[in-house]
Amino acid sequence: MDTNPPPVEELRRVDAELARLDARRAELLARRAWLLGVLYAPPARPAAPPFPGAVTPAETSPRGAQNVLLTLGGTLLAIAALAFTLVSWGSMGIAGRSAVLLAVTSAALAAPAVLLRRGLASTAEAVGALGLVLTVLDAYALHRVALPGTDGLGYAAVASAVLAGLWAGYGGLLRRLRLPFPAAVAAAQLPLPLGVLAAGGGPAAVAWAAVLTAAADVLLLGRPVRAEARIAAGASAGVLAAWALPVGTWLSLTSPWTGAPLLLGCAALCLYAARAVRPAASALAVVAGLAAVAAVGGPPRAALPPEWTVPVYAVCGLALASLWRPVRAGWIPGAVRAGFGLAGGGVAAVGVLWALPPVLAGVLGPADRSAGLWSGRHAAPVLADHPATAVLVLLLGAVAAATAGGVWGRWGAVALGWALLTALPVALELSYAAGLAVRLVATAAALGLAVRPGAAARGLPEPEPEPEPEPAPGSVPERPEGAWGASWTAGAAVPAAPPAPGALLGWTGLAAGLASAGSALLLALDVRAATFVVLGVLLALFTAAAVLGAGAVRETAAGAAVLAAAGLAGAGAAAAGLSAAAAGLVLLLVPAGTAALAVRVRSVAAEPTGVAVGALGVALTVPRPAVLALALALGGVVAAATALRPERRRPASWTAGALFLAAAWVRLAVWGVSVPEAYTLPVTVPALVVGLLRRRRDPEASSWAAYGPGLAVTLVPGLAAVWSDPDWVRPLLLGAGALAVTLLGARFRLQAPLVLGGTALVLVGAHELAPYVVQLVGALPRWLPPAAAGLLLLAVGATYERRLCEARMLRERLARMR
């Protein structure tokens, strides 16, 4: 028995089931989109479910509108009370107004208790805030009524202390109110600073009062109090410390022994706060470190000469930075050590920037060429302020970086070591020969690091692993920090990826070597013998770097070696007393040498550099056209020799042809040849030969691509010359050549020779018949030309269709040619 339904019924069921599945899938997708919106939408604007019946949410919730109204009402009542106390009801007197304010204050402070029992928490909060404001006005009224002769600052200090205690007690009675405790904390910031000011204390005493008050706030951060109070205490401590730190810094500059204890107190406060506020531990440690450096460095700075100011602070910064990776300092939290390292490193970096002028003078000082080349006189050295202490700062920075280890420590040691060598000639005022020697030594050392960054880096100490402190029972252990530093936020360490050490040191050494080489060469231009010695040494150094190096270092060194060889060639030509044009011919030895070496040693940078030197040599021969022709021909020989290499054959062959052609044209111009064919035929003949060879290799190649350029080079300038030449020789020769080209095009069925030759032949014939046509037109009556034109138009119109057919046939015949 067959139980399968008929195909039509089964198809209907399948379609219905698919429709149901599609509807269910659409519903699930809509629900998924709504859930994603709820998860990732801002809390203030939750998305509404897309199902039918959903209500669009209002722009403002009832609770939000209620809070706005209560806040505005309380604010307006406070303003009214202030105006009543200070301005209005003057007839009542200050005593009467004080009595009214006391009654209203008592009612405002008592009302929140009743409101809280009835569940009106927001209203109670607003009325309680009004009561707190009224207590401030009561204190003012009390001063005006009962104590008008007391000192204002002293009374404000006592009143703020009393108000802080009253508000704290009020908040303890009504714990459901959130405002009294933060208000009490804010009021507690004033008594000590105001009391010190009232007692006649100076900036240091007031700053100490602010520090002590901030210390009390920090102590409150570690107490189990409400979040509102902790936030108020943290904000107040930050404000007070931000005021005390500049005062301490100013005092450390004007009175170091007064400012140092204050700064150390600020540093201790920041370190204690770092334990209570773990997410901000690194930032607080940075502030503490900077304050400690300013405090410790102030007294010795005042005792030493002014040039020792920056070195003193740099030493203090380096000492602080050394705590970043202490061997046995597990008791220092990792975030604090990171902050110390950043603060100390920042101070040391500022010191290094201060020490850069001698380095710049050592690099750029020889660029002054006012004395002329090979004059034997040297430019006055550009001395920076306090070069000896600047060199000391660079030395300390290099030693500290080498001791720190790691990739960045090694990089800092290399960079600062090179800066130290560069600044030595300026700082020590070395002699000319000694300055050159130091620069060459710096070049050799930098290139050595560029060639072997790994070997150079192995000479520096590796970073040692830090012992991890045992976590206290019940505490959350700190996550290990990466070897290259970490950013610690909310107790989580995110290690940064270290850079590649070889590449970083290689590029640094290469840049330093090039800078030192340029400085040495500029200084050597003062003396002839020094120029040759320095260029020879640089040629040897860069050649060795090109042989031993790899990658970009190898190519850059190869290009620099070619430039050094070009400098030697140019210096030799100048020493021999050769002219600029002759020196240009000498410089052509450089591209010839690079082309010869490229047969065995391949370099991406050496050959283009040699080509650039060759172009400079050719440019030097421009004032003397005869020598220019020779230079172009020699360049063509070098390019032709380069074309023997398979990978350079195409560009080098075209370059050689262009150079030979340019040399021929310049030589013709030197000889005074003005016949255009003398310039065009040397292009046409090789071009036609190349086209013929191309057609043999590729019979499908177009005749326009093979022969068109070569024929046009001669025919077009020849036609221009024919129309301005009254003689008959050039038209005869050009016409004969055009006829031969036309016949060859017809014979071999080539389109380009046929069209170009035929056009040239017609134009030459028109040129020859033009005088006779002009004479004939002048002899005919004036009515004859219009009549002839009209008859011509009639004839053309009568035979229009036939002419179109003939033109179409001619076009098809030309198209069949190749």
Short mmCIF file of C-alpha atoms in Angstrom, two decimals, residues 392-764:
data_model
loop_
_atom_site.label_atom_id
_atom_site.label_comp_id
_atom_site.label_asym_id
_atom_site.label_seq_id
_atom_site.Cartn_x
_atom_site.Cartn_y
_atom_site.Cartn_z
CA LEU A 392 78.76 64.56 31.32
CA VAL A 393 74.98 64.29 31.00
CA LEU A 394 75.35 62.33 27.75
CA LEU A 395 77.87 60.00 29.38
CA LEU A 396 75.60 59.35 32.36
CA GLY A 397 72.65 58.72 30.06
CA ALA A 398 74.62 56.25 27.93
CA VAL A 399 75.84 54.33 30.98
CA ALA A 400 72.33 54.23 32.48
CA ALA A 401 70.82 53.03 29.21
CA ALA A 402 73.45 50.30 28.86
CA THR A 403 72.82 49.19 32.44
CA ALA A 404 69.05 49.08 31.94
CA GLY A 405 69.32 46.46 29.21
CA GLY A 406 66.55 45.46 26.87
CA VAL A 407 66.00 46.67 23.33
CA TRP A 408 65.31 50.28 24.23
CA GLY A 409 68.19 50.36 26.68
CA ARG A 410 70.55 49.16 23.99
CA TRP A 411 69.17 51.64 21.52
CA GLY A 412 69.60 54.45 24.05
CA ALA A 413 73.17 53.37 24.75
CA VAL A 414 74.00 53.40 21.03
CA ALA A 415 72.35 56.75 20.34
CA LEU A 416 73.80 58.49 23.39
CA GLY A 417 77.22 56.97 22.82
CA TRP A 418 77.30 58.37 19.31
CA ALA A 419 76.07 61.74 20.58
CA LEU A 420 78.88 61.71 23.15
CA LEU A 421 81.54 61.07 20.50
CA THR A 422 80.05 63.80 18.30
CA ALA A 423 80.02 66.38 21.11
CA LEU A 424 83.58 65.66 22.31
CA PRO A 425 85.40 67.80 19.71
CA VAL A 426 83.24 70.80 20.61
CA ALA A 427 83.24 70.25 24.37
CA LEU A 428 86.98 69.62 24.67
CA GLU A 429 87.92 72.10 21.89
CA LEU A 430 90.09 69.48 20.19
CA SER A 431 92.52 70.30 17.41
CA TYR A 432 91.62 70.00 13.74
CA ALA A 433 93.26 66.58 13.31
CA ALA A 434 91.83 65.25 16.55
CA GLY A 435 88.35 66.44 15.60
CA LEU A 436 88.60 64.64 12.27
CA ALA A 437 89.85 61.49 13.97
CA VAL A 438 87.00 61.48 16.49
CA ARG A 439 84.42 61.91 13.71
CA LEU A 440 85.91 59.07 11.70
CA VAL A 441 85.97 56.85 14.79
CA ALA A 442 82.30 57.67 15.40
CA THR A 443 81.54 56.79 11.76
CA ALA A 444 83.37 53.45 12.01
CA ALA A 445 81.71 52.54 15.30
CA ALA A 446 78.23 53.44 14.04
CA LEU A 447 78.67 51.48 10.81
CA GLY A 448 79.97 48.53 12.81
CA LEU A 449 76.78 48.55 14.85
CA ALA A 450 74.73 48.86 11.67
CA VAL A 451 76.46 45.85 10.12
CA ARG A 452 76.46 43.64 13.23
CA PRO A 453 73.67 44.86 15.54
CA GLY A 454 73.35 41.47 17.16
CA ALA A 455 77.04 41.22 18.00
CA ALA A 456 77.07 44.77 19.33
CA ALA A 457 74.01 44.11 21.42
CA ARG A 458 75.51 40.97 22.94
CA GLY A 459 78.14 43.12 24.61
CA LEU A 460 75.47 44.75 26.78
CA PRO A 461 73.93 43.05 29.82
CA GLU A 462 70.70 41.21 29.31
CA PRO A 463 67.72 42.09 31.51
CA GLU A 464 67.46 39.83 34.54
CA PRO A 465 64.14 38.29 35.53
CA GLU A 466 62.44 39.92 38.46
CA PRO A 467 61.59 37.88 41.53
CA GLU A 468 57.87 37.80 42.00
CA PRO A 469 56.77 38.62 45.57
CA GLU A 470 54.58 36.14 47.34
CA PRO A 471 50.96 37.34 47.43
CA ALA A 472 49.47 38.02 50.83
CA PRO A 473 46.80 35.58 52.03
CA GLY A 474 43.44 36.52 50.63
CA SER A 475 44.84 39.10 48.21
CA VAL A 476 44.67 39.09 44.43
CA PRO A 477 48.18 38.59 42.98
CA GLU A 478 49.44 41.11 40.48
CA ARG A 479 49.69 40.02 36.88
CA PRO A 480 53.31 39.80 35.64
CA GLU A 481 54.50 42.76 33.62
CA GLY A 482 56.15 42.31 30.24
CA ALA A 483 59.88 42.82 29.72
CA TRP A 484 59.16 45.94 27.71
CA GLY A 485 56.83 47.71 30.13
CA ALA A 486 53.10 47.57 30.76
CA SER A 487 50.20 49.91 31.25
CA TRP A 488 48.41 48.97 34.45
CA THR A 489 44.81 49.96 34.74
CA ALA A 490 42.34 48.49 37.19
CA GLY A 491 44.87 45.88 38.31
CA ALA A 492 45.43 44.47 34.79
CA ALA A 493 48.79 44.54 33.01
CA VAL A 494 48.83 44.77 29.22
CA PRO A 495 52.38 44.04 27.96
CA ALA A 496 53.62 45.92 24.95
CA ALA A 497 55.19 44.06 22.05
CA PRO A 498 58.97 44.60 21.89
CA PRO A 499 60.50 45.89 18.68
CA ALA A 500 62.98 43.88 16.65
CA PRO A 501 66.40 44.59 18.22
CA GLY A 502 68.45 43.98 15.09
CA ALA A 503 66.45 46.33 12.88
CA LEU A 504 66.32 49.10 15.48
CA LEU A 505 70.06 49.04 16.19
CA GLY A 506 70.88 48.65 12.51
CA TRP A 507 68.92 51.70 11.43
CA THR A 508 70.26 53.73 14.36
CA GLY A 509 73.85 52.84 13.55
CA LEU A 510 73.35 53.58 9.88
CA ALA A 511 71.83 57.01 10.51
CA ALA A 512 74.57 57.88 13.01
CA GLY A 513 77.28 56.71 10.62
CA LEU A 514 75.93 58.82 7.76
CA ALA A 515 75.68 61.90 9.99
CA SER A 516 79.26 61.49 11.28
CA ALA A 517 80.55 60.84 7.77
CA GLY A 518 78.93 64.02 6.47
CA SER A 519 80.35 66.05 9.37
CA ALA A 520 83.84 64.63 8.82
CA LEU A 521 83.71 65.37 5.10
CA LEU A 522 82.54 68.96 5.66
CA LEU A 523 85.38 69.52 8.10
CA ALA A 524 87.92 67.92 5.76
CA LEU A 525 87.11 70.39 2.98
CA ASP A 526 89.24 72.98 4.80
CA VAL A 527 92.50 71.19 3.88
CA ARG A 528 93.34 69.43 0.60
CA ALA A 529 95.23 66.50 2.12
CA ALA A 530 92.52 65.97 4.74
CA THR A 531 89.89 65.82 2.00
CA PHE A 532 91.65 62.95 0.23
CA VAL A 533 92.34 61.11 3.48
CA VAL A 534 88.77 61.40 4.75
CA LEU A 535 87.26 60.42 1.39
CA GLY A 536 89.55 57.41 1.21
CA VAL A 537 88.67 56.30 4.72
CA LEU A 538 84.95 56.79 4.08
CA LEU A 539 85.22 54.81 0.84
CA ALA A 540 86.85 51.94 2.73
CA LEU A 541 84.34 52.07 5.59
CA PHE A 542 81.26 52.17 3.39
CA THR A 543 82.64 49.47 1.11
CA ALA A 544 83.24 47.23 4.10
CA ALA A 545 79.74 47.95 5.37
CA ALA A 546 78.30 47.12 1.95
CA VAL A 547 80.19 43.84 1.86
CA LEU A 548 79.40 42.78 5.44
CA GLY A 549 75.93 44.25 5.78
CA ALA A 550 72.58 43.04 4.59
CA GLY A 551 69.30 44.50 3.39
CA ALA A 552 68.80 48.24 3.51
CA VAL A 553 72.07 48.76 5.41
CA ARG A 554 73.99 47.09 2.59
CA GLU A 555 72.30 49.09 -0.15
CA THR A 556 72.66 52.42 1.66
CA ALA A 557 76.32 51.75 2.35
CA ALA A 558 76.86 50.81 -1.30
CA GLY A 559 75.34 54.09 -2.46
CA ALA A 560 77.46 56.03 0.04
CA ALA A 561 80.59 54.23 -1.18
CA VAL A 562 79.80 55.28 -4.75
CA LEU A 563 79.41 58.89 -3.60
CA ALA A 564 82.74 58.69 -1.76
CA ALA A 565 84.40 57.40 -4.95
CA ALA A 566 82.80 60.27 -6.88
CA GLY A 567 84.14 62.69 -4.28
CA LEU A 568 87.63 61.29 -4.73
CA ALA A 569 87.36 61.64 -8.50
CA GLY A 570 86.11 65.21 -8.23
CA ALA A 571 88.75 66.14 -5.64
CA GLY A 572 91.46 64.67 -7.85
CA ALA A 573 90.26 66.68 -10.83
CA ALA A 574 90.15 69.84 -8.73
CA ALA A 575 93.64 69.19 -7.33
CA ALA A 576 94.99 68.71 -10.88
CA GLY A 577 93.60 72.10 -11.87
CA LEU A 578 91.16 70.73 -14.44
CA SER A 579 88.26 72.79 -15.67
CA ALA A 580 84.67 71.99 -14.76
CA ALA A 581 84.08 70.30 -18.12
CA ALA A 582 87.19 68.15 -17.74
CA ALA A 583 86.12 67.29 -14.17
CA GLY A 584 82.80 66.15 -15.61
CA LEU A 585 84.64 63.72 -17.89
CA VAL A 586 86.55 62.41 -14.87
CA LEU A 587 83.30 61.82 -13.01
CA LEU A 588 82.16 59.53 -15.82
CA LEU A 589 84.65 57.01 -14.45
CA VAL A 590 82.25 56.41 -11.56
CA PRO A 591 79.29 55.07 -13.61
CA ALA A 592 81.76 53.09 -15.68
CA GLY A 593 83.13 51.52 -12.50
CA THR A 594 79.70 50.75 -11.06
CA ALA A 595 78.62 49.18 -14.36
CA ALA A 596 81.74 47.02 -14.35
CA LEU A 597 81.28 45.95 -10.74
CA ALA A 598 77.59 45.23 -11.32
CA VAL A 599 78.57 42.28 -13.50
CA ARG A 600 79.73 40.41 -10.38
CA VAL A 601 78.25 42.35 -7.46
CA ARG A 602 74.57 43.22 -7.74
CA SER A 603 73.37 46.29 -5.83
CA VAL A 604 70.09 48.12 -6.13
CA ALA A 605 71.55 51.41 -4.88
CA ALA A 606 75.05 51.44 -6.41
CA GLU A 607 74.02 51.60 -10.07
CA PRO A 608 71.40 54.40 -9.69
CA THR A 609 73.91 56.38 -7.65
CA GLY A 610 76.50 55.91 -10.37
CA VAL A 611 73.96 57.06 -12.96
CA ALA A 612 73.29 60.18 -10.88
CA VAL A 613 77.01 60.91 -10.67
CA GLY A 614 77.27 60.44 -14.43
CA ALA A 615 74.41 62.86 -14.99
CA LEU A 616 76.24 65.39 -12.81
CA GLY A 617 79.38 64.88 -14.87
CA VAL A 618 77.48 65.45 -18.12
CA ALA A 619 75.87 68.57 -16.65
CA LEU A 620 79.33 69.99 -15.85
CA THR A 621 80.29 69.77 -19.56
CA VAL A 622 77.29 71.75 -20.82
CA PRO A 623 79.18 75.09 -21.08
CA ARG A 624 81.56 73.46 -23.60
CA PRO A 625 79.49 71.73 -26.35
CA ALA A 626 82.45 69.85 -27.85
CA VAL A 627 83.23 68.27 -24.49
CA LEU A 628 79.51 67.68 -23.97
CA ALA A 629 79.36 65.63 -27.16
CA LEU A 630 82.31 63.56 -25.95
CA ALA A 631 80.68 63.07 -22.53
CA LEU A 632 77.42 61.94 -24.11
CA ALA A 633 79.28 59.50 -26.34
CA LEU A 634 81.19 58.06 -23.36
CA GLY A 635 77.91 57.72 -21.48
CA GLY A 636 76.50 55.88 -24.47
CA VAL A 637 79.46 53.50 -24.40
CA VAL A 638 78.84 52.77 -20.70
CA ALA A 639 75.13 52.20 -21.35
CA ALA A 640 75.89 49.94 -24.31
CA ALA A 641 78.24 47.89 -22.15
CA THR A 642 75.52 47.63 -19.51
CA ALA A 643 73.09 46.43 -22.18
CA LEU A 644 75.16 43.26 -22.50
CA ARG A 645 73.59 42.09 -19.24
CA PRO A 646 70.29 40.34 -19.97
CA GLU A 647 68.35 41.97 -17.11
CA ARG A 648 69.47 45.47 -18.21
CA ARG A 649 69.30 44.97 -21.96
CA ARG A 650 66.13 46.82 -22.82
CA PRO A 651 66.48 50.02 -20.71
CA ALA A 652 70.24 50.23 -21.21
CA SER A 653 70.01 49.80 -24.99
CA TRP A 654 67.45 52.58 -25.30
CA THR A 655 69.57 54.80 -23.05
CA ALA A 656 72.65 54.08 -25.12
CA GLY A 657 70.84 54.93 -28.34
CA ALA A 658 69.54 58.18 -26.89
CA LEU A 659 73.00 59.17 -25.65
CA PHE A 660 74.68 58.37 -28.98
CA LEU A 661 72.04 60.33 -30.84
CA ALA A 662 72.40 63.31 -28.47
CA ALA A 663 76.18 63.16 -28.90
CA ALA A 664 75.79 63.20 -32.69
CA TRP A 665 73.39 66.15 -32.57
CA VAL A 666 75.67 68.15 -30.29
CA ARG A 667 78.62 67.42 -32.56
CA LEU A 668 76.65 68.55 -35.62
CA ALA A 669 75.69 71.74 -33.79
CA VAL A 670 79.35 72.32 -32.94
CA TRP A 671 80.26 71.97 -36.61
CA GLY A 672 77.56 74.48 -37.53
CA VAL A 673 75.39 72.05 -39.47
CA SER A 674 71.86 73.45 -39.89
CA VAL A 675 70.44 70.96 -42.41
CA PRO A 676 67.59 69.16 -40.56
CA GLU A 677 68.19 65.90 -42.41
CA ALA A 678 71.59 65.62 -40.81
CA TYR A 679 69.80 65.40 -37.43
CA THR A 680 66.86 63.26 -38.50
CA LEU A 681 68.50 60.62 -40.70
CA PRO A 682 70.67 59.26 -37.83
CA VAL A 683 67.38 58.56 -36.05
CA THR A 684 65.44 57.27 -39.04
CA VAL A 685 67.96 54.67 -40.24
CA PRO A 686 68.38 52.87 -36.85
CA ALA A 687 64.66 53.13 -36.20
CA LEU A 688 63.85 51.50 -39.56
CA VAL A 689 66.41 48.76 -38.89
CA VAL A 690 64.86 48.08 -35.49
CA GLY A 691 61.40 48.02 -37.07
CA LEU A 692 62.57 45.58 -39.73
CA LEU A 693 64.02 43.25 -37.08
CA ARG A 694 60.84 43.47 -35.09
CA ARG A 695 58.71 42.59 -38.11
CA ARG A 696 60.90 39.56 -38.73
CA ARG A 697 60.40 38.32 -35.19
CA ASP A 698 56.71 39.25 -35.11
CA PRO A 699 55.07 39.31 -38.55
CA GLU A 700 51.79 40.38 -36.92
CA ALA A 701 53.29 43.66 -35.68
CA SER A 702 51.72 46.79 -37.18
CA SER A 703 53.68 48.76 -39.75
CA TRP A 704 52.80 51.93 -37.83
CA ALA A 705 54.59 50.61 -34.73
CA ALA A 706 57.54 49.26 -36.72
CA TYR A 707 58.18 51.98 -39.33
CA GLY A 708 55.92 54.90 -38.47
CA PRO A 709 58.18 56.67 -35.92
CA GLY A 710 61.31 56.32 -38.02
CA LEU A 711 59.68 57.64 -41.22
CA ALA A 712 57.93 60.50 -39.44
CA VAL A 713 61.18 61.71 -37.85
CA THR A 714 62.59 62.54 -41.32
CA LEU A 715 59.50 63.27 -43.41
CA VAL A 716 57.83 65.78 -41.06
CA PRO A 717 60.88 68.06 -40.52
CA GLY A 718 61.72 67.71 -44.25
CA LEU A 719 58.26 68.94 -45.27
CA ALA A 720 58.57 71.90 -42.90
CA ALA A 721 61.92 72.76 -44.44
CA VAL A 722 60.62 72.33 -48.03
CA TRP A 723 57.89 74.95 -47.63
CA SER A 724 60.46 77.49 -46.43
CA ASP A 725 63.23 76.56 -48.92
CA PRO A 726 63.19 78.43 -52.29
CA ASP A 727 65.75 76.07 -53.81
CA TRP A 728 64.80 72.99 -55.86
CA VAL A 729 67.30 70.46 -54.47
CA ARG A 730 65.53 69.64 -51.18
CA PRO A 731 62.05 69.22 -52.77
CA LEU A 732 63.59 66.96 -55.40
CA LEU A 733 65.37 64.76 -52.86
CA LEU A 734 62.44 64.66 -50.47
CA GLY A 735 60.01 63.88 -53.27
CA ALA A 736 62.23 61.09 -54.52
CA GLY A 737 62.48 59.63 -51.05
CA ALA A 738 58.74 59.91 -50.52
CA LEU A 739 58.11 58.21 -53.88
CA ALA A 740 60.42 55.35 -52.92
CA VAL A 741 58.69 54.93 -49.57
CA THR A 742 55.27 54.95 -51.25
CA LEU A 743 56.31 52.33 -53.79
CA LEU A 744 57.79 50.11 -51.09
CA GLY A 745 54.60 50.40 -49.06
CA ALA A 746 52.53 49.43 -52.10
CA ARG A 747 54.88 46.58 -52.97
CA PHE A 748 54.88 45.00 -49.51
CA ARG A 749 51.31 46.04 -48.70
CA LEU A 750 52.36 48.14 -45.67
CA GLN A 751 49.99 50.84 -44.54
CA ALA A 752 52.35 53.20 -42.73
CA PRO A 753 54.91 53.66 -45.58
CA LEU A 754 52.13 53.99 -48.15
CA VAL A 755 50.19 56.65 -46.21
CA LEU A 756 53.20 58.63 -44.95
CA GLY A 757 55.09 58.48 -48.25
CA GLY A 758 52.01 59.30 -50.32
CA THR A 759 51.11 62.26 -48.07
CA ALA A 760 54.63 63.63 -48.26
CA LEU A 761 54.71 63.17 -52.04
CA VAL A 762 51.40 65.02 -52.48
CA LEU A 763 52.52 67.89 -50.25
CA VAL A 764 55.85 68.21 -52.11
#
